[in-house]
Coordinates of C-alpha atoms in Angstrom, one line a residue:
Chain A
X1143 CA 102.8 114.1 20.8
X1144 CA 99.6 115.9 21.6
X1145 CA 98.5 115.7 17.9
X1146 CA 99.1 111.9 18.0
X1147 CA 97.1 111.6 21.2
X1148 CA 94.3 113.6 19.6
X1149 CA 94.4 111.2 16.7
X1150 CA 94.2 108.3 19.0
X1151 CA 91.4 109.9 20.9
X1152 CA 89.5 110.6 17.7
X1153 CA 89.7 107.1 16.6
X1154 CA 88.2 105.7 19.8
X1155 CA 85.7 108.2 21.2
X1156 CA 83.2 110.6 19.9
X1157 CA 83.9 113.4 22.4
X1158 CA 87.6 113.9 21.7
X1159 CA 87.9 117.3 23.2
X1160 CA 86.7 116.2 26.6
X1161 CA 89.4 113.6 26.9
X1162 CA 92.5 115.6 26.0
X1163 CA 93.5 116.5 29.4
X1164 CA 93.3 113.0 31.0
X1165 CA 95.0 111.4 28.1
X1166 CA 97.8 113.9 28.2
X1167 CA 98.1 113.3 31.9
X1168 CA 98.2 109.6 31.4
X1169 CA 101.2 109.9 29.1
X1170 CA 103.2 111.5 31.7
X1171 CA 101.8 109.5 34.6
X1172 CA 104.0 107.0 36.3
X1173 CA 103.4 103.3 36.6
X1174 CA 102.3 103.9 40.2
X1175 CA 99.0 105.0 38.7
X1176 CA 98.4 101.5 37.3
X1177 CA 94.9 100.6 38.4
X1178 CA 95.2 96.9 37.7
X1179 CA 94.1 94.7 34.8
X1180 CA 90.5 94.6 35.6
X1181 CA 89.9 98.3 36.0
X1182 CA 92.0 99.2 33.0
X1183 CA 90.2 96.7 30.9
X1184 CA 86.7 97.8 32.0
X1185 CA 87.7 101.4 31.4
X1186 CA 88.8 100.6 27.9
X1187 CA 85.8 98.5 27.1
X1188 CA 83.5 101.3 28.3
X1189 CA 85.0 103.5 25.5
X1190 CA 87.6 105.4 27.5
X1191 CA 90.9 105.2 25.7
X1192 CA 92.7 106.0 28.8
X1193 CA 92.3 102.4 29.8
X1194 CA 94.3 101.2 26.8
X1195 CA 96.9 103.9 27.4
X1196 CA 97.4 102.6 30.8
X1197 CA 97.7 99.0 29.6
X1198 CA 100.3 100.1 27.0
X1199 CA 102.3 102.0 29.6
X1200 CA 102.3 99.2 32.1
X1201 CA 103.1 96.3 29.8
X1202 CA 105.0 97.8 26.9
X1203 CA 108.3 97.4 28.7
X1204 CA 107.7 93.8 29.5
X1205 CA 106.6 93.0 26.0
X1206 CA 109.6 94.8 24.6
X1207 CA 111.9 92.8 26.9
X1208 CA 110.4 89.5 25.8
X1209 CA 110.5 90.5 22.1
X1210 CA 114.1 91.7 22.3
X1211 CA 115.1 88.3 23.7
X1212 CA 113.2 86.5 21.0
X1213 CA 114.0 88.6 17.9
X1214 CA 116.7 91.0 19.1
X1215 CA 116.3 94.6 20.2
X1216 CA 116.4 96.0 16.6
X1217 CA 113.1 94.3 15.7
X1218 CA 111.6 94.2 19.2
X1219 CA 109.8 97.6 18.9
X1220 CA 108.0 96.4 15.7
X1221 CA 106.9 93.3 17.6
X1222 CA 105.6 95.5 20.4
X1223 CA 103.7 97.7 17.9
X1224 CA 102.1 94.7 16.3
X1225 CA 101.3 93.1 19.7
X1226 CA 99.4 96.1 21.0
X1227 CA 97.7 96.7 17.7
X1228 CA 96.3 93.2 17.9
X1229 CA 95.5 93.6 21.5
X1230 CA 93.6 96.8 20.7
X1231 CA 91.4 95.0 18.3
X1232 CA 91.2 91.8 20.4
X1233 CA 90.6 93.2 23.9
X1234 CA 86.8 93.2 23.3
X1235 CA 87.1 89.4 23.0
X1236 CA 89.4 89.0 26.0
X1237 CA 87.5 87.0 28.6
X1238 CA 89.9 87.2 31.4
X1239 CA 90.5 83.5 31.6
X1240 CA 94.2 84.2 31.6
X1241 CA 95.9 87.2 33.0
X1242 CA 96.4 90.2 30.7
X1243 CA 100.1 89.8 31.0
X1244 CA 100.2 86.2 29.7
X1245 CA 97.7 87.1 27.1
X1246 CA 99.9 89.9 25.8
X1247 CA 102.9 87.7 26.1
X1248 CA 101.2 85.1 24.0
X1249 CA 100.5 87.6 21.3
X1250 CA 104.0 88.9 21.4
X1251 CA 105.4 85.4 21.2
X1252 CA 103.4 84.7 18.1
X1253 CA 104.4 87.9 16.5
X1254 CA 108.0 87.3 17.4
X1255 CA 107.9 83.8 16.0
X1256 CA 106.4 85.1 12.7
X1257 CA 109.0 87.9 12.5
X1258 CA 111.9 85.7 13.6
X1259 CA 111.1 83.3 10.9
X1260 CA 111.2 86.0 8.3
X1261 CA 114.3 87.5 9.7
X1262 CA 116.1 84.3 9.9
X1263 CA 115.4 83.6 6.3
X1264 CA 116.6 87.1 5.3
X1265 CA 119.7 86.8 7.3
X1266 CA 120.5 83.4 5.8
X1267 CA 120.3 85.0 2.4
X1268 CA 122.1 88.3 2.9
X1269 CA 124.5 87.8 5.8
X1270 CA 125.6 84.2 5.6
X1271 CA 129.0 83.7 7.2
X1272 CA 129.4 87.4 7.8
X1273 CA 128.1 87.9 11.3
X1274 CA 128.5 85.9 14.4
X1275 CA 125.5 84.1 15.7
X1276 CA 123.8 86.0 18.5
X1277 CA 125.0 89.4 17.4
X1278 CA 121.5 90.4 16.6
X1279 CA 120.6 89.9 20.3
X1280 CA 123.5 91.9 21.6
X1281 CA 122.4 94.6 24.0
X1282 CA 123.7 98.1 24.7
X1283 CA 123.1 97.2 28.3
X1284 CA 126.1 94.9 28.3
X1285 CA 128.0 97.7 29.8
X1286 CA 131.3 97.1 31.5
X1287 CA 131.2 96.3 35.2
X1288 CA 133.4 98.8 36.8
X1289 CA 134.2 96.3 39.6
X1290 CA 135.8 94.0 37.1
X1291 CA 139.0 94.3 35.2
X1292 CA 138.9 94.9 31.5
X1293 CA 139.9 91.3 30.8
X1294 CA 137.1 90.0 33.1
X1295 CA 134.6 92.4 31.5
X1296 CA 135.7 91.1 28.1
X1297 CA 135.2 87.5 29.3
X1298 CA 131.8 88.3 30.8
X1299 CA 130.6 90.0 27.6
X1300 CA 131.8 87.1 25.5
X1301 CA 130.0 84.6 27.8
X1302 CA 126.8 86.6 27.5
X1303 CA 127.1 86.8 23.8
X1304 CA 127.6 83.0 23.6
X1305 CA 124.7 82.4 25.9
X1306 CA 122.3 84.6 23.9
X1307 CA 123.5 82.9 20.7
X1308 CA 122.8 79.5 22.3
X1309 CA 119.4 80.6 23.4
X1310 CA 118.6 81.9 20.0
X1311 CA 119.7 78.7 18.4
X1312 CA 117.4 76.5 20.5
X1313 CA 114.4 74.9 18.8
X1314 CA 111.5 77.2 19.1
X1315 CA 109.4 75.2 21.6
X1316 CA 112.4 75.0 24.0
X1317 CA 113.5 78.5 23.4
X1318 CA 110.1 80.0 24.3
X1319 CA 110.0 77.9 27.5
X1320 CA 113.5 78.9 28.6
X1321 CA 113.1 82.6 27.8
X1322 CA 109.7 82.8 29.5
X1323 CA 110.9 81.0 32.6
X1324 CA 114.6 81.8 33.1
X1325 CA 114.7 85.2 31.5
X1326 CA 111.3 86.7 32.0
X1327 CA 110.7 84.9 35.3
X1328 CA 107.2 83.6 34.7
X1329 CA 105.9 80.8 36.8
X1330 CA 105.2 77.3 35.3
X1331 CA 101.5 78.1 35.2
X1332 CA 102.1 81.4 33.4
X1333 CA 104.4 79.8 30.9
X1334 CA 101.8 77.1 30.3
X1335 CA 99.2 79.9 29.7
X1336 CA 101.4 81.7 27.3
X1337 CA 102.3 78.6 25.4
X1338 CA 98.9 77.0 25.6
X1339 CA 100.3 73.7 26.9
X1340 CA 99.9 71.8 30.1
X1341 CA 102.2 72.5 33.0
X1342 CA 103.8 69.0 32.7
X1343 CA 104.8 69.9 29.1
X1344 CA 106.4 73.1 30.4
X1345 CA 108.5 71.1 32.9
X1346 CA 109.7 68.7 30.3
X1347 CA 110.4 71.4 27.8
X1348 CA 112.4 73.4 30.3
X1349 CA 114.5 70.5 31.4
X1350 CA 115.2 69.5 27.8
X1351 CA 115.9 73.1 26.7
X1352 CA 118.3 73.6 29.6
X1353 CA 120.1 70.4 28.7
X1354 CA 120.4 71.4 25.1
X1355 CA 121.7 74.8 26.1
X1356 CA 124.3 73.2 28.2
X1357 CA 125.4 71.0 25.3
X1358 CA 125.7 74.0 23.0
X1359 CA 127.8 75.9 25.5
X1360 CA 130.1 73.1 26.5
Chain B
X1335 CA 123.8 44.4 39.1
X1336 CA 124.7 47.8 40.4
X1337 CA 127.9 48.2 42.3
X1338 CA 126.2 50.7 44.4
X1339 CA 122.7 49.2 45.2
X1340 CA 122.0 52.0 47.6
X1341 CA 122.2 54.6 44.8
X1342 CA 118.9 55.0 42.8
X1343 CA 119.4 54.6 39.1
X1344 CA 117.9 57.3 36.9
X1345 CA 118.1 57.9 33.2
X1346 CA 119.8 61.1 32.0
X1347 CA 116.5 62.7 31.0
X1348 CA 114.9 61.9 34.3
X1349 CA 117.8 63.3 36.2
X1350 CA 117.7 66.5 34.1
X1351 CA 114.0 66.8 34.8
X1352 CA 114.5 66.4 38.6
X1353 CA 117.4 68.9 38.6
X1354 CA 115.5 71.4 36.5
X1355 CA 112.4 71.2 38.8
X1356 CA 114.6 71.4 41.8
X1357 CA 116.2 74.6 40.5
X1358 CA 112.8 76.1 40.0
X1359 CA 111.6 74.9 43.5
X1360 CA 109.0 72.8 41.9
X1361 CA 109.8 69.5 43.6
X1362 CA 108.0 68.1 46.6
X1363 CA 110.0 67.8 49.9
X1364 CA 110.2 64.0 49.4
X1365 CA 111.5 64.3 45.8
X1366 CA 113.9 67.0 46.9
X1367 CA 115.3 64.6 49.6
X1368 CA 115.7 61.8 47.0
X1369 CA 117.5 64.1 44.7
X1370 CA 119.8 65.3 47.5
X1371 CA 120.6 61.7 48.4
X1372 CA 121.3 60.9 44.8
X1373 CA 123.6 63.9 44.3
X1374 CA 125.4 63.0 47.5
X1375 CA 126.1 59.4 46.4
X1376 CA 126.6 60.0 42.6
X1377 CA 129.4 62.5 41.6
X1378 CA 128.2 62.6 38.0
X1379 CA 124.7 63.7 39.2
X1380 CA 126.3 66.2 41.5
X1381 CA 128.4 67.6 38.6
X1382 CA 125.3 67.8 36.3
X1383 CA 123.3 69.6 39.0
X1384 CA 126.1 72.1 39.4
X1385 CA 126.4 72.8 35.7
X1386 CA 122.7 73.3 35.2
X1387 CA 122.5 75.5 38.2
X1388 CA 125.3 77.7 36.9
X1389 CA 123.6 77.8 33.5
X1390 CA 120.3 78.9 35.0
X1391 CA 122.0 81.5 37.1
X1392 CA 123.8 82.9 34.0
X1393 CA 120.5 83.1 32.2
X1394 CA 118.8 84.9 35.0
X1395 CA 121.8 87.3 35.2
X1396 CA 121.5 88.2 31.5
X1397 CA 120.7 92.0 31.6
X1398 CA 117.3 93.0 30.3
X1399 CA 117.2 95.1 27.2
X1400 CA 116.4 98.7 28.2
X1401 CA 113.0 99.8 27.0
X1402 CA 113.4 102.5 24.4
X1403 CA 112.6 106.0 25.3
X1404 CA 108.9 106.9 25.0
X1405 CA 108.0 103.5 23.7
X1406 CA 104.6 103.6 25.3
X1407 CA 103.8 106.9 23.6
X1408 CA 104.9 105.8 20.2
X1409 CA 103.0 102.5 20.5
X1410 CA 99.9 104.3 21.6
X1411 CA 99.9 106.8 18.8
X1412 CA 100.9 104.3 16.3
X1413 CA 98.1 102.0 17.3
X1414 CA 95.7 104.9 17.2
X1415 CA 96.8 105.8 13.7
X1416 CA 96.6 102.3 12.3
X1417 CA 93.4 101.5 14.1
X1418 CA 91.8 104.6 12.6
X1419 CA 92.5 103.6 9.0
X1420 CA 89.8 102.1 6.9
X1421 CA 92.1 99.2 6.2
X1422 CA 92.2 98.1 9.8
X1423 CA 89.4 95.7 9.1
X1424 CA 92.0 93.1 8.4
X1425 CA 93.8 93.9 11.6
X1426 CA 90.6 93.4 13.5
X1427 CA 90.6 89.8 12.4
X1428 CA 94.3 89.4 12.8
X1429 CA 95.3 89.9 9.2
X1430 CA 98.4 92.1 8.6
X1431 CA 99.1 92.0 4.9
X1432 CA 102.7 92.5 3.8
X1433 CA 103.6 95.5 1.6
X1434 CA 102.6 94.8 -2.0
X1435 CA 100.0 92.3 -0.9
X1436 CA 97.3 94.1 -2.8
X1437 CA 99.3 94.1 -6.1
X1438 CA 100.2 90.5 -5.7
X1439 CA 96.6 89.6 -5.0
X1440 CA 95.5 91.5 -8.1
X1441 CA 98.0 89.8 -10.3
X1442 CA 97.0 86.4 -8.9
X1443 CA 93.3 87.2 -9.4
X1444 CA 94.1 88.2 -13.0
X1445 CA 95.9 85.0 -13.7
X1446 CA 93.1 82.9 -12.1
X1447 CA 90.5 84.8 -14.1
X1448 CA 92.4 84.4 -17.4
X1449 CA 92.9 80.7 -16.7
X1450 CA 89.2 80.2 -16.0
X1451 CA 88.3 82.1 -19.2
X1452 CA 90.7 80.0 -21.2
X1453 CA 90.2 76.6 -19.7
X1454 CA 86.5 76.8 -19.2
X1455 CA 85.0 73.8 -20.9
X1456 CA 82.9 74.3 -24.0
X1457 CA 79.2 74.4 -23.5
X1458 CA 77.6 71.0 -23.5
X1459 CA 76.2 69.9 -26.7
X1460 CA 72.6 68.9 -26.5
X1461 CA 72.4 65.1 -26.1
X1462 CA 69.4 64.9 -28.3
X1463 CA 70.4 67.6 -30.7
X1464 CA 67.9 69.5 -32.9
X1465 CA 65.4 67.0 -34.2
X1466 CA 63.9 68.0 -37.5
X1467 CA 60.3 67.0 -37.9
X1468 CA 59.1 67.4 -41.5
X1469 CA 55.7 67.7 -43.0
X1470 CA 55.4 67.6 -46.7
X1471 CA 52.4 67.6 -49.0
X1472 CA 53.3 64.4 -50.7
X1473 CA 50.8 61.6 -51.2
X1474 CA 49.6 59.9 -48.1
X1475 CA 51.7 57.0 -47.0
X1476 CA 50.1 53.7 -46.3
X1477 CA 49.9 54.3 -42.6
X1478 CA 50.6 57.9 -42.0
X1479 CA 51.5 59.3 -38.7
X1480 CA 48.7 61.4 -37.1
X1481 CA 50.7 64.6 -37.2
X1482 CA 51.5 64.1 -40.8
X1483 CA 47.9 63.6 -41.6
X1484 CA 46.8 66.7 -39.8
X1485 CA 49.3 68.9 -41.5
X1486 CA 49.0 67.3 -44.9
X1487 CA 45.3 67.7 -45.0
X1488 CA 45.6 71.4 -44.2
X1489 CA 48.6 72.1 -46.3
X1490 CA 47.5 70.3 -49.4
X1491 CA 44.4 72.3 -49.7
X1492 CA 45.7 75.2 -51.6
X1493 CA 47.4 72.9 -54.1
X1494 CA 44.2 71.0 -54.6
X1495 CA 42.2 74.1 -55.1
X1496 CA 44.6 75.3 -57.7
X1497 CA 44.6 71.8 -59.3
X1498 CA 40.9 71.9 -59.5
X1499 CA 40.9 75.4 -61.0
X1500 CA 43.5 74.3 -63.6
X1501 CA 41.3 71.3 -64.4
X1502 CA 38.4 73.6 -65.0
X1503 CA 40.5 75.7 -67.3
X1504 CA 41.5 72.5 -69.1
X1505 CA 37.9 71.6 -69.6
X1506 CA 37.2 75.0 -71.1
X1507 CA 40.1 74.6 -73.4
X1508 CA 39.1 71.2 -74.3
X1509 CA 35.7 72.4 -75.5
X1510 CA 37.4 74.5 -78.1
X1511 CA 40.1 72.2 -79.3
X1512 CA 39.3 68.6 -78.5
X1513 CA 42.0 66.9 -80.5
X1514 CA 44.8 69.2 -79.5
X1515 CA 43.7 68.8 -75.9
X1516 CA 43.6 65.0 -76.2
X1517 CA 47.2 65.0 -77.6
X1518 CA 48.5 67.4 -75.1
X1519 CA 46.8 65.6 -72.3
X1520 CA 48.5 62.3 -73.4
X1521 CA 51.8 64.1 -73.7
X1522 CA 51.4 65.6 -70.3
X1523 CA 50.5 62.3 -68.7
X1524 CA 53.4 60.5 -70.3
X1525 CA 55.8 63.3 -69.4
X1526 CA 54.4 63.2 -65.9
X1527 CA 55.1 59.6 -65.5
X1528 CA 58.6 59.9 -66.7
X1529 CA 59.2 63.0 -64.7
X1530 CA 58.0 61.1 -61.7
X1531 CA 60.7 58.6 -62.4
X1532 CA 63.2 61.4 -62.5
X1533 CA 63.8 61.1 -66.3
X1534 CA 65.4 64.3 -67.6
X1535 CA 64.5 63.5 -71.2
X1536 CA 60.9 63.3 -70.2
X1537 CA 61.2 66.7 -68.7
X1538 CA 62.7 67.9 -71.9
X1539 CA 59.7 66.5 -73.7
X1540 CA 57.4 68.1 -71.3
X1541 CA 59.3 71.3 -72.0
X1542 CA 58.4 71.0 -75.6
X1543 CA 54.8 70.4 -74.9
X1544 CA 54.4 73.5 -72.9
X1545 CA 53.1 76.5 -74.8
X1546 CA 54.7 79.2 -72.9
X1547 CA 58.3 79.7 -71.9
X1548 CA 57.8 78.8 -68.3
X1549 CA 61.1 77.3 -67.0
X1550 CA 59.7 74.4 -65.2
X1551 CA 62.6 72.4 -66.6
X1552 CA 64.9 74.4 -64.4
X1553 CA 63.4 72.5 -61.6
X1554 CA 64.2 69.1 -63.2
X1555 CA 67.5 68.7 -61.3
X1556 CA 65.6 69.6 -58.2
X1557 CA 63.1 67.0 -58.9
X1558 CA 65.7 64.4 -59.6
X1559 CA 67.5 65.4 -56.4
X1560 CA 64.3 65.5 -54.3
X1561 CA 62.9 62.3 -55.4
X1562 CA 65.2 59.8 -53.7
X1563 CA 65.5 62.1 -50.7
X1564 CA 61.9 62.3 -50.1
X1565 CA 61.5 58.7 -50.7
X1566 CA 64.1 57.9 -48.1
X1567 CA 62.5 60.3 -45.7
X1568 CA 59.2 58.6 -46.1
X1569 CA 60.8 55.1 -45.7
X1570 CA 62.4 56.2 -42.4
X1571 CA 59.0 57.0 -41.1
X1572 CA 60.5 59.1 -38.3
X1573 CA 60.0 62.5 -39.9
X1574 CA 56.9 64.2 -39.1
X1575 CA 55.6 67.7 -38.8
X1576 CA 56.9 70.2 -41.1
X1577 CA 55.5 73.4 -42.5
X1578 CA 55.0 73.2 -46.2
X1579 CA 55.9 76.5 -47.9
X1580 CA 52.9 78.1 -49.5
X1581 CA 54.6 81.4 -49.7
X1582 CA 52.8 82.6 -52.7
X1583 CA 50.6 81.4 -55.5
X1584 CA 53.5 81.7 -58.0
X1585 CA 55.6 79.3 -56.1
X1586 CA 53.0 76.7 -55.6
X1587 CA 52.9 75.1 -59.0
X1588 CA 56.5 74.5 -59.2
X1589 CA 56.6 73.2 -55.6
X1590 CA 53.8 71.0 -56.3
X1591 CA 55.6 69.6 -59.3
X1592 CA 58.6 69.0 -57.2
X1593 CA 56.6 67.2 -54.6
X1594 CA 54.6 65.2 -56.9
X1595 CA 57.5 63.9 -59.0
X1596 CA 59.1 61.4 -56.6
X1597 CA 56.0 59.4 -56.0
X1598 CA 54.9 57.8 -59.2
X1599 CA 53.0 55.1 -57.5
X1600 CA 50.8 57.5 -55.7
X1601 CA 47.7 58.4 -57.6
X1602 CA 47.7 62.0 -56.3
X1603 CA 50.9 62.7 -58.0
X1604 CA 49.7 63.1 -61.5
X1605 CA 46.9 65.4 -60.8
X1606 CA 49.2 67.6 -58.9
X1607 CA 51.6 67.7 -61.8
X1608 CA 48.8 68.2 -64.2
X1609 CA 47.4 71.0 -62.2
X1610 CA 50.8 72.6 -62.0
X1611 CA 51.3 72.1 -65.7
X1612 CA 47.9 73.4 -66.5
X1613 CA 48.6 76.5 -64.4
X1614 CA 51.7 77.0 -66.4
X1615 CA 49.9 76.4 -69.6
X1616 CA 47.3 79.0 -68.8
X1617 CA 49.9 81.6 -68.4
X1618 CA 50.5 81.3 -64.6
X1619 CA 53.6 83.2 -63.8
X1620 CA 55.6 80.2 -62.4
X1621 CA 59.0 81.1 -61.1
X1622 CA 61.9 79.1 -62.3
X1623 CA 63.5 78.8 -58.8
X1624 CA 61.0 78.3 -56.0
X1625 CA 61.8 79.7 -52.6
X1626 CA 62.2 76.9 -50.2
X1627 CA 60.0 76.2 -47.2
X1628 CA 60.7 76.1 -43.5
X1629 CA 61.8 73.2 -41.5
X1630 CA 60.8 73.5 -37.9
X1631 CA 63.0 71.9 -35.3
X1632 CA 62.1 71.5 -31.7
X1633 CA 65.4 71.6 -29.7
X1634 CA 66.8 70.6 -26.4
X1635 CA 65.0 68.5 -23.8
X1636 CA 61.6 69.7 -25.2
X1637 CA 62.2 67.3 -28.1
X1638 CA 61.0 64.5 -25.9
X1639 CA 57.9 66.4 -24.8
X1640 CA 56.6 68.5 -27.6
X1641 CA 56.1 68.2 -31.3
X1642 CA 54.7 70.5 -33.8
X1643 CA 51.0 69.8 -34.4
X1644 CA 50.1 72.4 -37.0
X1645 CA 51.2 75.7 -38.3
X1646 CA 49.5 78.6 -40.1
X1647 CA 48.8 78.2 -43.7
X1648 CA 50.6 81.2 -44.9
X1649 CA 54.3 81.0 -43.9
X1650 CA 56.4 83.9 -44.9
X1651 CA 59.1 83.4 -47.5
X1652 CA 62.1 81.5 -46.2
X1653 CA 65.2 83.8 -46.2
X1654 CA 67.4 82.4 -43.5
X1655 CA 67.5 80.4 -40.3
X1656 CA 65.8 81.7 -37.3
X1657 CA 65.6 80.5 -33.7
X1658 CA 62.8 81.3 -31.4
X1659 CA 62.2 80.6 -27.8
X1660 CA 58.5 80.0 -27.2
X1661 CA 56.3 79.5 -24.2
X1662 CA 53.3 77.3 -24.5
X1663 CA 50.1 77.0 -22.5
X1664 CA 48.6 73.7 -21.6
X1665 CA 47.0 73.2 -24.9
X1666 CA 50.2 73.7 -26.8
X1667 CA 49.4 77.2 -28.1
X1668 CA 52.2 79.8 -28.1
X1669 CA 51.7 82.4 -25.4
X1670 CA 55.0 84.2 -25.7
X1671 CA 57.9 84.1 -28.0
X1672 CA 61.3 85.8 -28.3
X1673 CA 63.7 85.6 -31.2
X1674 CA 67.0 84.1 -30.0
X1675 CA 68.9 84.2 -33.3
X1676 CA 70.5 87.4 -34.5
X1677 CA 69.1 89.3 -37.4
X1678 CA 66.5 91.8 -38.2
X1679 CA 63.0 91.3 -36.7
X1680 CA 60.5 89.8 -39.1
X1681 CA 56.9 90.5 -38.0
X1682 CA 55.5 88.1 -40.5
X1683 CA 57.8 85.3 -39.2
X1684 CA 56.9 86.2 -35.6
X1685 CA 53.2 86.0 -36.4
X1686 CA 53.8 82.7 -38.2
X1687 CA 55.5 81.2 -35.1
X1688 CA 52.9 82.6 -32.9
X1689 CA 50.3 80.7 -34.8
X1690 CA 51.9 77.3 -34.3
X1691 CA 50.3 74.7 -32.2
X1692 CA 52.3 72.0 -30.5
X1693 CA 51.2 68.9 -28.8
X1694 CA 52.6 66.9 -25.9
X1695 CA 54.3 63.7 -26.7
X1696 CA 53.1 60.8 -24.5
X1697 CA 55.8 58.1 -24.0
X1698 CA 54.1 54.8 -24.6
X1699 CA 55.5 53.0 -21.6
X1700 CA 54.8 55.6 -19.1
X1701 CA 53.3 54.5 -15.9
X1702 CA 50.5 55.9 -13.9
X1703 CA 52.8 57.3 -11.4
X1704 CA 54.6 59.3 -14.0
X1705 CA 51.4 60.5 -15.6
X1706 CA 50.9 63.1 -12.9
X1707 CA 54.4 64.4 -13.5
X1708 CA 53.7 64.5 -17.2
X1709 CA 50.5 66.5 -16.5
X1710 CA 52.6 69.0 -14.7
X1711 CA 55.1 69.2 -17.5
X1712 CA 52.4 69.5 -20.1
X1713 CA 50.7 72.3 -18.4
X1714 CA 53.2 74.7 -19.8
X1715 CA 56.5 74.7 -21.5
X1716 CA 59.3 77.0 -22.5
X1717 CA 61.7 75.9 -25.1
X1718 CA 63.5 76.7 -28.3
X1719 CA 62.5 76.0 -31.9
X1720 CA 64.6 76.5 -34.9
X1721 CA 63.3 77.5 -38.3
X1722 CA 65.6 76.6 -41.1
X1723 CA 65.0 77.2 -44.8
X1724 CA 64.6 74.0 -46.7

């Protein structure tokens, strides 16, 4: 890990040795050290890579969660990598008109869309009829609830699998709205920022997406 | 007419929108009250709201995927590695090429390049084409073109000088053998007339008359062939400027004979023939096959603007076609030249081309406004000329 940090340091700053200690500290620091979007950004833009490290630490989990819901956990980490790589090169152009979170979500959504399109085509070729829809979105976190009986746990797992499959099968525009609002908990305004559409469009897409989801599950 | 006029009627989409917004707390208090009243009065709306509410609750209850261990560290180091590569320029502009992209791009570029090379249209042929402008030392036509006159007057000179010299020799010979001279002169004149008409028998007779073994008869087919051609050229009236070959003295007599032959009506023909014959009779080493002369062609757009005015008197022997690119000054003199055609450099031919003088062609119907432009064009020129053996 230190060698990688040094590599990262060397790629951003001239005085790599002087920053080893704070970078190492940042890796092990908790999210309580999050200074906020503005300070982290200004730190990064002033040439201190610690700012970007903080951004990655604070947002990588959220981005991963979104990516996992859009493309499945197996591909989500690649989406996160691409998202932050793009962010690294694009942060200098970030003007702060949207929040850093929605900006990162928008990048992740685009990367997930691109990857999801490729994955869907590959799956259609290689695994047609062999896997159940939604299996790619299954999570190890669907652990059995100890308060439920085995039968109830099985029903719950099956219901979640069907729900994820139904979400995954939604048309892209509705799926993004439903995931961002109902799964990621973004407000209408934030969803509108991520999708780049007016709030009224978000309302109608959400209503239509939920209705479609209900049809698929019934 | 509704059976329940107190229940507001909504389409399914409007109802879904209201319920969806209600579930998100996005409705105003008034709209929320309206929805509550509707749900209370319409069981179908109540059922719909219940289903959508359960769906949203299930969605929100879906467990998050746990973030992989040390994700942030991996992402940071990976971004650092990729950002430090020279190839990250594409990433800076949002371009992430797929593996094998470079190879595919090279293959595509190769195909495109080969297609361009194969399908490239052939170079345009010159609309005007090379225009041959000929000058020949034939008798003057009734109304000769100015360029022809200029060149003819210059290029005929050596022939005339030799004709005069031959006449003097004849006069000397005549002083010693008057009778033989008179007979031979008559034969020569008769043969000249017939030869001018392209008569081979006359040439044979002329052959008998000659004292030495000069093979002027070898040029008889040439004479017969040249006669109609030159006549046609003269009739067309469009051919001008050419360089008459005066490569060497030995050539001249035979060439003069060839040129004199096709114009029996012209008075200058016979003297030329006589002079040539006399030169042969006096032991001039006349070659049986004369090297041919040069035809100078002005090529490309310059055809409309420039024509050959005169050329040096001593052109080198014609051995093969040559193309030069020349630059002229305002007076039409060659200021620079470069040989375009392949082949060994010929300093004599270079000097010959360097000595050429061109003149600007003035279109007859040109207006005053265009005159200024012409002046500009005439001030200098850069074009190609072709020299082809004739």
